[in-house]
């Protein structure tokens, strides 16, 4: 084996060993804020519920390390019916924002879709964010339009703005 080829082989072997080595899961020391809020709207035979939460969830990094990270979630669930209500397919376009101590950190667009046949009765969008020091965090649902689409009929519902506030982050 020639020397350059042997060096390359050793380099690739070392790189493979580093990426294949198990990494211990580390716990979060950030103590993120925790809390949830929900808003439900009904119009005629259609209903939708949006739930937002500040929490934490495991995040897997590029090289396999897993850490608990501050997380925000937006969950959508919809129904249709008259006397008996059933879960329904639906989609929503909305905006979500995060602020710390009243100072905006970010605002982002969100899209959720519920397809009961494929994914069940709810759809949850999960996103990790960085703690910005100890303080009061507010996750705000800036309002959204939900299109409930059971079978051959449909309706559009508007969920008004609401928020959840919680203290946290070390």
PDB file of C-alpha atoms in Angstrom:
ATOM      1  CA  UNK A   1       0.000   0.000   0.000  1.00  0.00           C
ATOM      2  CA  UNK A   2       1.427   3.380  -0.925  1.00  0.00           C
ATOM      3  CA  UNK A   3       2.018   5.957   1.767  1.00  0.00           C
ATOM      4  CA  UNK A   4      -0.573   8.549   0.548  1.00  0.00           C
ATOM      5  CA  UNK A   5      -3.216   5.849   0.247  1.00  0.00           C
ATOM      6  CA  UNK A   6      -2.443   4.564   3.774  1.00  0.00           C
ATOM      7  CA  UNK A   7      -2.720   8.105   5.181  1.00  0.00           C
ATOM      8  CA  UNK A   8      -6.093   8.613   3.536  1.00  0.00           C
ATOM      9  CA  UNK A   9      -7.294   5.254   4.799  1.00  0.00           C
ATOM     10  CA  UNK A  10      -6.230   6.119   8.354  1.00  0.00           C
ATOM     11  CA  UNK A  11      -7.898   9.539   8.085  1.00  0.00           C
ATOM     12  CA  UNK A  12     -11.216   8.056   6.914  1.00  0.00           C
ATOM     13  CA  UNK A  13     -11.033   5.334   9.580  1.00  0.00           C
ATOM     14  CA  UNK A  14     -10.459   7.930  12.310  1.00  0.00           C
ATOM     15  CA  UNK A  15     -13.327  10.086  11.020  1.00  0.00           C
ATOM     16  CA  UNK A  16     -15.646   7.084  10.913  1.00  0.00           C
ATOM     17  CA  UNK A  17     -14.683   6.098  14.461  1.00  0.00           C
ATOM     18  CA  UNK A  18     -15.439   9.618  15.719  1.00  0.00           C
ATOM     19  CA  UNK A  19     -18.882   9.749  14.105  1.00  0.00           C
ATOM     20  CA  UNK A  20     -19.774   6.195  15.148  1.00  0.00           C
ATOM     21  CA  UNK A  21     -18.790   6.632  18.795  1.00  0.00           C
ATOM     22  CA  UNK A  22     -21.856   6.880  21.018  1.00  0.00           C
ATOM     23  CA  UNK A  23     -22.381  10.243  22.684  1.00  0.00           C
ATOM     24  CA  UNK A  24     -23.944  10.441  26.092  1.00  0.00           C
ATOM     25  CA  UNK A  25     -27.225  12.312  26.149  1.00  0.00           C
ATOM     26  CA  UNK A  26     -26.763  15.460  28.143  1.00  0.00           C
ATOM     27  CA  UNK A  27     -29.497  17.161  30.108  1.00  0.00           C
ATOM     28  CA  UNK A  28     -30.414  20.785  29.700  1.00  0.00           C
ATOM     29  CA  UNK A  29     -29.002  23.199  32.232  1.00  0.00           C
ATOM     30  CA  UNK A  30     -30.946  26.066  30.711  1.00  0.00           C
ATOM     31  CA  UNK A  31     -34.164  25.585  32.743  1.00  0.00           C
ATOM     32  CA  UNK A  32     -36.388  26.844  29.887  1.00  0.00           C
ATOM     33  CA  UNK A  33     -39.775  28.457  30.504  1.00  0.00           C
ATOM     34  CA  UNK A  34     -42.742  26.077  30.530  1.00  0.00           C
ATOM     35  CA  UNK A  35     -46.411  26.707  29.893  1.00  0.00           C
ATOM     36  CA  UNK A  36     -49.256  26.229  27.406  1.00  0.00           C
ATOM     37  CA  UNK A  37     -52.271  28.198  26.168  1.00  0.00           C
ATOM     38  CA  UNK A  38     -55.150  27.199  23.904  1.00  0.00           C
ATOM     39  CA  UNK A  39     -57.768  28.957  21.794  1.00  0.00           C
ATOM     40  CA  UNK A  40     -60.771  27.204  20.243  1.00  0.00           C
ATOM     41  CA  UNK A  41     -63.158  28.716  17.702  1.00  0.00           C
ATOM     42  CA  UNK A  42     -66.479  27.318  16.451  1.00  0.00           C
ATOM     43  CA  UNK A  43     -68.554  28.608  13.567  1.00  0.00           C
ATOM     44  CA  UNK A  44     -71.637  26.685  12.498  1.00  0.00           C
ATOM     45  CA  UNK A  45     -70.714  23.051  11.981  1.00  0.00           C
ATOM     46  CA  UNK A  46     -66.934  23.613  12.096  1.00  0.00           C
ATOM     47  CA  UNK A  47     -64.470  23.963  14.942  1.00  0.00           C
ATOM     48  CA  UNK A  48     -60.685  24.360  15.310  1.00  0.00           C
ATOM     49  CA  UNK A  49     -58.287  24.494  18.249  1.00  0.00           C
ATOM     50  CA  UNK A  50     -54.732  25.846  18.337  1.00  0.00           C
ATOM     51  CA  UNK A  51     -52.466  25.112  21.307  1.00  0.00           C
ATOM     52  CA  UNK A  52     -49.074  26.755  21.863  1.00  0.00           C
ATOM     53  CA  UNK A  53     -46.482  25.624  24.401  1.00  0.00           C
ATOM     54  CA  UNK A  54     -43.115  26.669  25.771  1.00  0.00           C
ATOM     55  CA  UNK A  55     -41.310  23.502  26.831  1.00  0.00           C
ATOM     56  CA  UNK A  56     -38.145  21.512  26.101  1.00  0.00           C
ATOM     57  CA  UNK A  57     -37.465  18.550  23.845  1.00  0.00           C
ATOM     58  CA  UNK A  58     -34.553  16.384  22.778  1.00  0.00           C
ATOM     59  CA  UNK A  59     -32.574  17.666  19.806  1.00  0.00           C
ATOM     60  CA  UNK A  60     -30.169  15.448  17.857  1.00  0.00           C
ATOM     61  CA  UNK A  61     -27.148  17.324  16.544  1.00  0.00           C
ATOM     62  CA  UNK A  62     -25.186  16.636  13.365  1.00  0.00           C
ATOM     63  CA  UNK A  63     -22.663  14.312  14.991  1.00  0.00           C
ATOM     64  CA  UNK A  64     -25.192  12.371  17.072  1.00  0.00           C
ATOM     65  CA  UNK A  65     -25.125  14.278  20.340  1.00  0.00           C
ATOM     66  CA  UNK A  66     -28.570  14.629  21.941  1.00  0.00           C
ATOM     67  CA  UNK A  67     -29.391  17.550  24.216  1.00  0.00           C
ATOM     68  CA  UNK A  68     -32.528  18.911  25.813  1.00  0.00           C
ATOM     69  CA  UNK A  69     -33.233  22.294  24.218  1.00  0.00           C
ATOM     70  CA  UNK A  70     -35.805  25.043  24.788  1.00  0.00           C
ATOM     71  CA  UNK A  71     -38.695  24.304  22.437  1.00  0.00           C
ATOM     72  CA  UNK A  72     -41.932  25.885  21.246  1.00  0.00           C
ATOM     73  CA  UNK A  73     -44.818  23.928  19.771  1.00  0.00           C
ATOM     74  CA  UNK A  74     -47.984  24.772  17.838  1.00  0.00           C
ATOM     75  CA  UNK A  75     -50.668  22.052  17.672  1.00  0.00           C
ATOM     76  CA  UNK A  76     -53.767  22.124  15.458  1.00  0.00           C
ATOM     77  CA  UNK A  77     -56.941  20.015  15.764  1.00  0.00           C
ATOM     78  CA  UNK A  78     -60.251  20.397  13.853  1.00  0.00           C
ATOM     79  CA  UNK A  79     -63.821  19.020  13.933  1.00  0.00           C
ATOM     80  CA  UNK A  80     -67.025  19.115  11.907  1.00  0.00           C
ATOM     81  CA  UNK A  81     -70.550  17.923  12.589  1.00  0.00           C
ATOM     82  CA  UNK A  82     -74.061  18.743  13.679  1.00  0.00           C
ATOM     83  CA  UNK A  83     -75.192  16.627  16.639  1.00  0.00           C
ATOM     84  CA  UNK A  84     -72.182  14.306  16.570  1.00  0.00           C
ATOM     85  CA  UNK A  85     -68.748  15.840  16.022  1.00  0.00           C
ATOM     86  CA  UNK A  86     -65.893  14.101  14.185  1.00  0.00           C
ATOM     87  CA  UNK A  87     -62.273  15.056  13.710  1.00  0.00           C
ATOM     88  CA  UNK A  88     -61.661  16.682  10.362  1.00  0.00           C
ATOM     89  CA  UNK A  89     -58.859  17.372   7.903  1.00  0.00           C
ATOM     90  CA  UNK A  90     -57.734  20.989   8.014  1.00  0.00           C
ATOM     91  CA  UNK A  91     -54.833  23.337   7.344  1.00  0.00           C
ATOM     92  CA  UNK A  92     -53.699  26.567   8.955  1.00  0.00           C
ATOM     93  CA  UNK A  93     -51.465  29.492   8.090  1.00  0.00           C
ATOM     94  CA  UNK A  94     -50.325  31.593  11.024  1.00  0.00           C
ATOM     95  CA  UNK A  95     -47.513  33.575  12.613  1.00  0.00           C
ATOM     96  CA  UNK A  96     -45.788  32.818  15.899  1.00  0.00           C
ATOM     97  CA  UNK A  97     -43.508  35.196  17.800  1.00  0.00           C
ATOM     98  CA  UNK A  98     -41.242  34.981  20.830  1.00  0.00           C
ATOM     99  CA  UNK A  99     -40.230  37.844  23.082  1.00  0.00           C
ATOM    100  CA  UNK A 100     -38.151  38.079  26.237  1.00  0.00           C
ATOM    101  CA  UNK A 101     -38.999  40.733  28.827  1.00  0.00           C
ATOM    102  CA  UNK A 102     -41.182  42.475  26.222  1.00  0.00           C
ATOM    103  CA  UNK A 103     -38.416  42.668  23.594  1.00  0.00           C
ATOM    104  CA  UNK A 104     -39.222  40.786  20.357  1.00  0.00           C
ATOM    105  CA  UNK A 105     -36.757  37.979  19.570  1.00  0.00           C
ATOM    106  CA  UNK A 106     -38.328  36.599  16.387  1.00  0.00           C
ATOM    107  CA  UNK A 107     -41.541  36.256  14.372  1.00  0.00           C
ATOM    108  CA  UNK A 108     -42.003  33.329  11.998  1.00  0.00           C
ATOM    109  CA  UNK A 109     -44.700  31.982   9.708  1.00  0.00           C
ATOM    110  CA  UNK A 110     -46.108  28.555  10.539  1.00  0.00           C
ATOM    111  CA  UNK A 111     -48.148  26.078   8.512  1.00  0.00           C
ATOM    112  CA  UNK A 112     -49.929  23.089   9.981  1.00  0.00           C
ATOM    113  CA  UNK A 113     -51.988  20.460   8.152  1.00  0.00           C
ATOM    114  CA  UNK A 114     -54.060  17.662   9.637  1.00  0.00           C
ATOM    115  CA  UNK A 115     -54.632  14.666   7.356  1.00  0.00           C
ATOM    116  CA  UNK A 116     -56.470  12.158   9.523  1.00  0.00           C
ATOM    117  CA  UNK A 117     -55.910   9.204   7.169  1.00  0.00           C
ATOM    118  CA  UNK A 118     -52.116   9.756   7.241  1.00  0.00           C
ATOM    119  CA  UNK A 119     -51.169  11.418  10.500  1.00  0.00           C
ATOM    120  CA  UNK A 120     -54.006  11.182  13.018  1.00  0.00           C
ATOM    121  CA  UNK A 121     -56.212  13.834  14.612  1.00  0.00           C
ATOM    122  CA  UNK A 122     -53.607  16.522  15.328  1.00  0.00           C
ATOM    123  CA  UNK A 123     -50.604  18.209  13.734  1.00  0.00           C
ATOM    124  CA  UNK A 124     -47.788  19.620  15.879  1.00  0.00           C
ATOM    125  CA  UNK A 125     -45.064  21.939  14.602  1.00  0.00           C
ATOM    126  CA  UNK A 126     -42.006  21.826  16.901  1.00  0.00           C
ATOM    127  CA  UNK A 127     -39.134  24.314  16.829  1.00  0.00           C
ATOM    128  CA  UNK A 128     -36.079  24.788  19.053  1.00  0.00           C
ATOM    129  CA  UNK A 129     -34.926  28.254  20.115  1.00  0.00           C
ATOM    130  CA  UNK A 130     -32.010  29.681  22.096  1.00  0.00           C
ATOM    131  CA  UNK A 131     -32.426  30.939  25.649  1.00  0.00           C
ATOM    132  CA  UNK A 132     -31.581  34.630  25.921  1.00  0.00           C
ATOM    133  CA  UNK A 133     -30.905  34.705  29.655  1.00  0.00           C
ATOM    134  CA  UNK A 134     -33.196  34.575  32.678  1.00  0.00           C
ATOM    135  CA  UNK A 135     -36.462  36.456  32.271  1.00  0.00           C
ATOM    136  CA  UNK A 136     -40.095  36.335  31.218  1.00  0.00           C
ATOM    137  CA  UNK A 137     -40.676  34.732  27.827  1.00  0.00           C
ATOM    138  CA  UNK A 138     -43.871  35.195  25.828  1.00  0.00           C
ATOM    139  CA  UNK A 139     -44.829  32.887  22.977  1.00  0.00           C
ATOM    140  CA  UNK A 140     -47.543  34.609  20.957  1.00  0.00           C
ATOM    141  CA  UNK A 141     -49.835  33.118  18.337  1.00  0.00           C
ATOM    142  CA  UNK A 142     -50.409  36.157  16.111  1.00  0.00           C
ATOM    143  CA  UNK A 143     -53.679  34.818  14.692  1.00  0.00           C
ATOM    144  CA  UNK A 144     -54.305  32.384  11.905  1.00  0.00           C
ATOM    145  CA  UNK A 145     -56.756  31.193   9.301  1.00  0.00           C
ATOM    146  CA  UNK A 146     -57.869  27.561   9.447  1.00  0.00           C
ATOM    147  CA  UNK A 147     -59.450  25.832   6.461  1.00  0.00           C
ATOM    148  CA  UNK A 148     -61.567  22.906   7.692  1.00  0.00           C
ATOM    149  CA  UNK A 149     -62.155  20.481   4.809  1.00  0.00           C
ATOM    150  CA  UNK A 150     -64.283  17.452   5.682  1.00  0.00           C
ATOM    151  CA  UNK A 151     -65.455  15.446   2.667  1.00  0.00           C
ATOM    152  CA  UNK A 152     -66.952  17.768   0.027  1.00  0.00           C
ATOM    153  CA  UNK A 153     -67.635  20.860   2.151  1.00  0.00           C
ATOM    154  CA  UNK A 154     -65.272  23.392   3.693  1.00  0.00           C
ATOM    155  CA  UNK A 155     -65.133  26.448   5.923  1.00  0.00           C
ATOM    156  CA  UNK A 156     -62.583  29.070   6.910  1.00  0.00           C
ATOM    157  CA  UNK A 157     -62.193  29.972  10.582  1.00  0.00           C
ATOM    158  CA  UNK A 158     -60.058  32.715  12.068  1.00  0.00           C
ATOM    159  CA  UNK A 159     -58.347  31.980  15.364  1.00  0.00           C
ATOM    160  CA  UNK A 160     -57.574  35.260  17.162  1.00  0.00           C
ATOM    161  CA  UNK A 161     -54.228  36.112  18.757  1.00  0.00           C
ATOM    162  CA  UNK A 162     -53.350  34.667  22.176  1.00  0.00           C
ATOM    163  CA  UNK A 163     -50.158  34.012  24.135  1.00  0.00           C
ATOM    164  CA  UNK A 164     -48.481  32.136  26.955  1.00  0.00           C
ATOM    165  CA  UNK A 165     -45.986  33.720  29.350  1.00  0.00           C
ATOM    166  CA  UNK A 166     -43.518  31.910  31.565  1.00  0.00           C
ATOM    167  CA  UNK A 167     -40.293  32.674  33.430  1.00  0.00           C
ATOM    168  CA  UNK A 168     -37.167  30.638  32.791  1.00  0.00           C
ATOM    169  CA  UNK A 169     -33.729  30.132  31.280  1.00  0.00           C
ATOM    170  CA  UNK A 170     -30.652  30.120  33.471  1.00  0.00           C
TER     171      UNK A 170
END
